[in-house]
């Protein structure tokens, strides 16, 4: 199935190389598709690493091993396989990952635990060890590639390569973050999974990097949804080579830590938005801003209930200012809400306030807003100071076409 | 938008009248649709009533009032308005419901609290009091109608009228349960809502009737999903006139109580299945049977995670035995599961056992099963004795067409 480039796609940004990071790609041939499908990124010795992983309890061996590996805090290489997720493959799948780790560790002369592996694609088929072995051998001898080539190679059903950059000043040193991601549904287990990687030349202690990544994740990747289905392989890793030469960041007391945290949050937000922009069948990018909740976490849950509602998402696809469906979704979230304090708006215009449709509601500017491709939904609960913003896309015929008409 | 009759529709059953229950219909004209849209059911004095209602916190005044009314346990009349849900209409909506209750109570000479009102249709428009008043006046003078006419009149986007019957022997008395329901998505707030009514001539104490209805609800209506969206108006009421003359049932110690409970469960299950069979865009009826969970409630949650997964539902629509998507859905349910003990099957054939794809898996009989219109998915968690069965339908282009292409 050839997928058209998403109408919400953004051009790939100018992405600088990061000192201590060398990406390469090769053809392992995990599928019969005549394209590169193995990405190998070599990282300078001593690179700090942090990670966040899917909470799906049926996760892949890659995720299980990755969770253990980030605890040690150091990385020397990353391998990403596209075309086979290696999930639900039991001991044979785990052996395939360990074989990759051994092969790369022997080449680099580093501990096996410093080699990180991710896989994305079909479920239930053990990753073929021979193809992986030959693919890695080819990658080790390949020339360095561009970020755009690496971003394209980790993709599966993605319709455009996705990258983001940010910079921060630490003391008198400017550090750079270059990041890539793949994902097109939050998941389609035989086709897609969200995998994201942030590379920076900043010097950051692993424990602090983990804290910053976890915090950024809560307000970015954990605030997007395409179809409410959570992958068995979702992974975001951050690598900090330290080659920029700044005084290493270990806590928020260190000068520049706030700036670095902001830059990390910025690239994570950009990557999260890019995944939504490539959501399966997406024609509209939707932001749901929830205010007045009893807490930020409560606001996030209300926002996700709205963003996951198929009836809200089809209404937006139909350019219908159907605020009744938003009311319904708020009410089913299981969070504190009071029907008679609830306000709903689209594109900066309230349609209902304090539990009643607006008496002088003018539909024209709202209808105009809904004809666009960037949709803003506002929900004010009128209860407290909790707020959150979540992002999703509309639910269209193409989502059904991609997931029902296509046979794996 | 004219909707075709669901391919999963069943013929309306031969439904006997129930002593002490007289249904009538009239045209209130809530919409400009030239059909009856107000149903009035007169119930014998002293009829016991029980009810279960939506947990959506943005519920309608009808639901708020109904919750209070069932506590008193007695009903004398039921009014169902189709075409306007009267939800999210504040004090004006509540006044409209109270006006109906007053009008009917004055006619019958009974307390206002014995008049039950339900409404279904567009959200955010207060029910027009004048239309309701004239409609009720017409209904009070109309001839009694058939169950099929009543079932058709409570419907909105339903594509076929839905009824169910069951009988039970209590002592030497045979009692009858005749029941009707409407619903086509679990919700589409501007069009549809699930409303169900069970009428029986059995004599049952209100508190016991409530207990039996709540228990039946847990294993029937609470185990179906069309699109995961929970209505602001969902209501199921059971009315027992006592006209059969059996010794009143007050507990499971009374002879015949088990038989009556089984019959009540039977009609509730039939009604629940009929709603799924009229699910928006449904082409396949799907049963998800979960075994081996740590508890029945845990099994139900796992089953609903599978039944609500858009990727599972689109796979079934595409007749694709995509058990990887079932694994994903089990894993995201938030319930105990062990990837390496999990087994998945379709139509009585296992495709994966104990965390591994079956080595000698024969796809032919599974593919044959998936081409049918009644699909069985089996999930065995291998952990305990908890079990549950849930029902849903597939997710097709027609769901998008009904909810996105249609403008309210």
mmCIF file of C-alpha atoms in Angstrom, chain B residues 1 6 26 43 103 111 128 138 149 168 194 220 225 246 266 269 277-278 333 339 387:
data_model
loop_
_atom_site.group_PDB
_atom_site.id
_atom_site.type_symbol
_atom_site.label_atom_id
_atom_site.label_comp_id
_atom_site.label_asym_id
_atom_site.label_seq_id
_atom_site.Cartn_x
_atom_site.Cartn_y
_atom_site.Cartn_z
ATOM 1 C CA UNK B 1 -29.214 10.958 5.926
ATOM 2 C CA UNK B 6 -28.052 -3.086 9.396
ATOM 3 C CA UNK B 26 -47.953 10.228 19.191
ATOM 4 C CA UNK B 43 -48.313 1.311 34.077
ATOM 5 C CA UNK B 103 -49.022 16.993 33.143
ATOM 6 C CA UNK B 111 -47.356 11.618 42.639
ATOM 7 C CA UNK B 128 -39.743 22.510 23.608
ATOM 8 C CA UNK B 138 -52.390 13.351 21.868
ATOM 9 C CA UNK B 149 -44.532 0.561 17.075
ATOM 10 C CA UNK B 168 -40.015 -17.560 33.964
ATOM 11 C CA UNK B 194 -29.080 3.867 24.507
ATOM 12 C CA UNK B 220 -24.880 -7.324 29.623
ATOM 13 C CA UNK B 225 -19.289 -1.157 23.286
ATOM 14 C CA UNK B 246 -47.317 -14.622 41.734
ATOM 15 C CA UNK B 266 -31.746 -13.156 29.221
ATOM 16 C CA UNK B 269 -28.439 -9.812 27.032
ATOM 17 C CA UNK B 277 -26.051 -5.394 15.856
ATOM 18 C CA UNK B 278 -27.192 -1.866 15.022
ATOM 19 C CA UNK B 333 -5.635 -2.599 29.441
ATOM 20 C CA UNK B 339 3.116 -11.857 27.756
ATOM 21 C CA UNK B 387 -13.656 -14.700 32.970
#
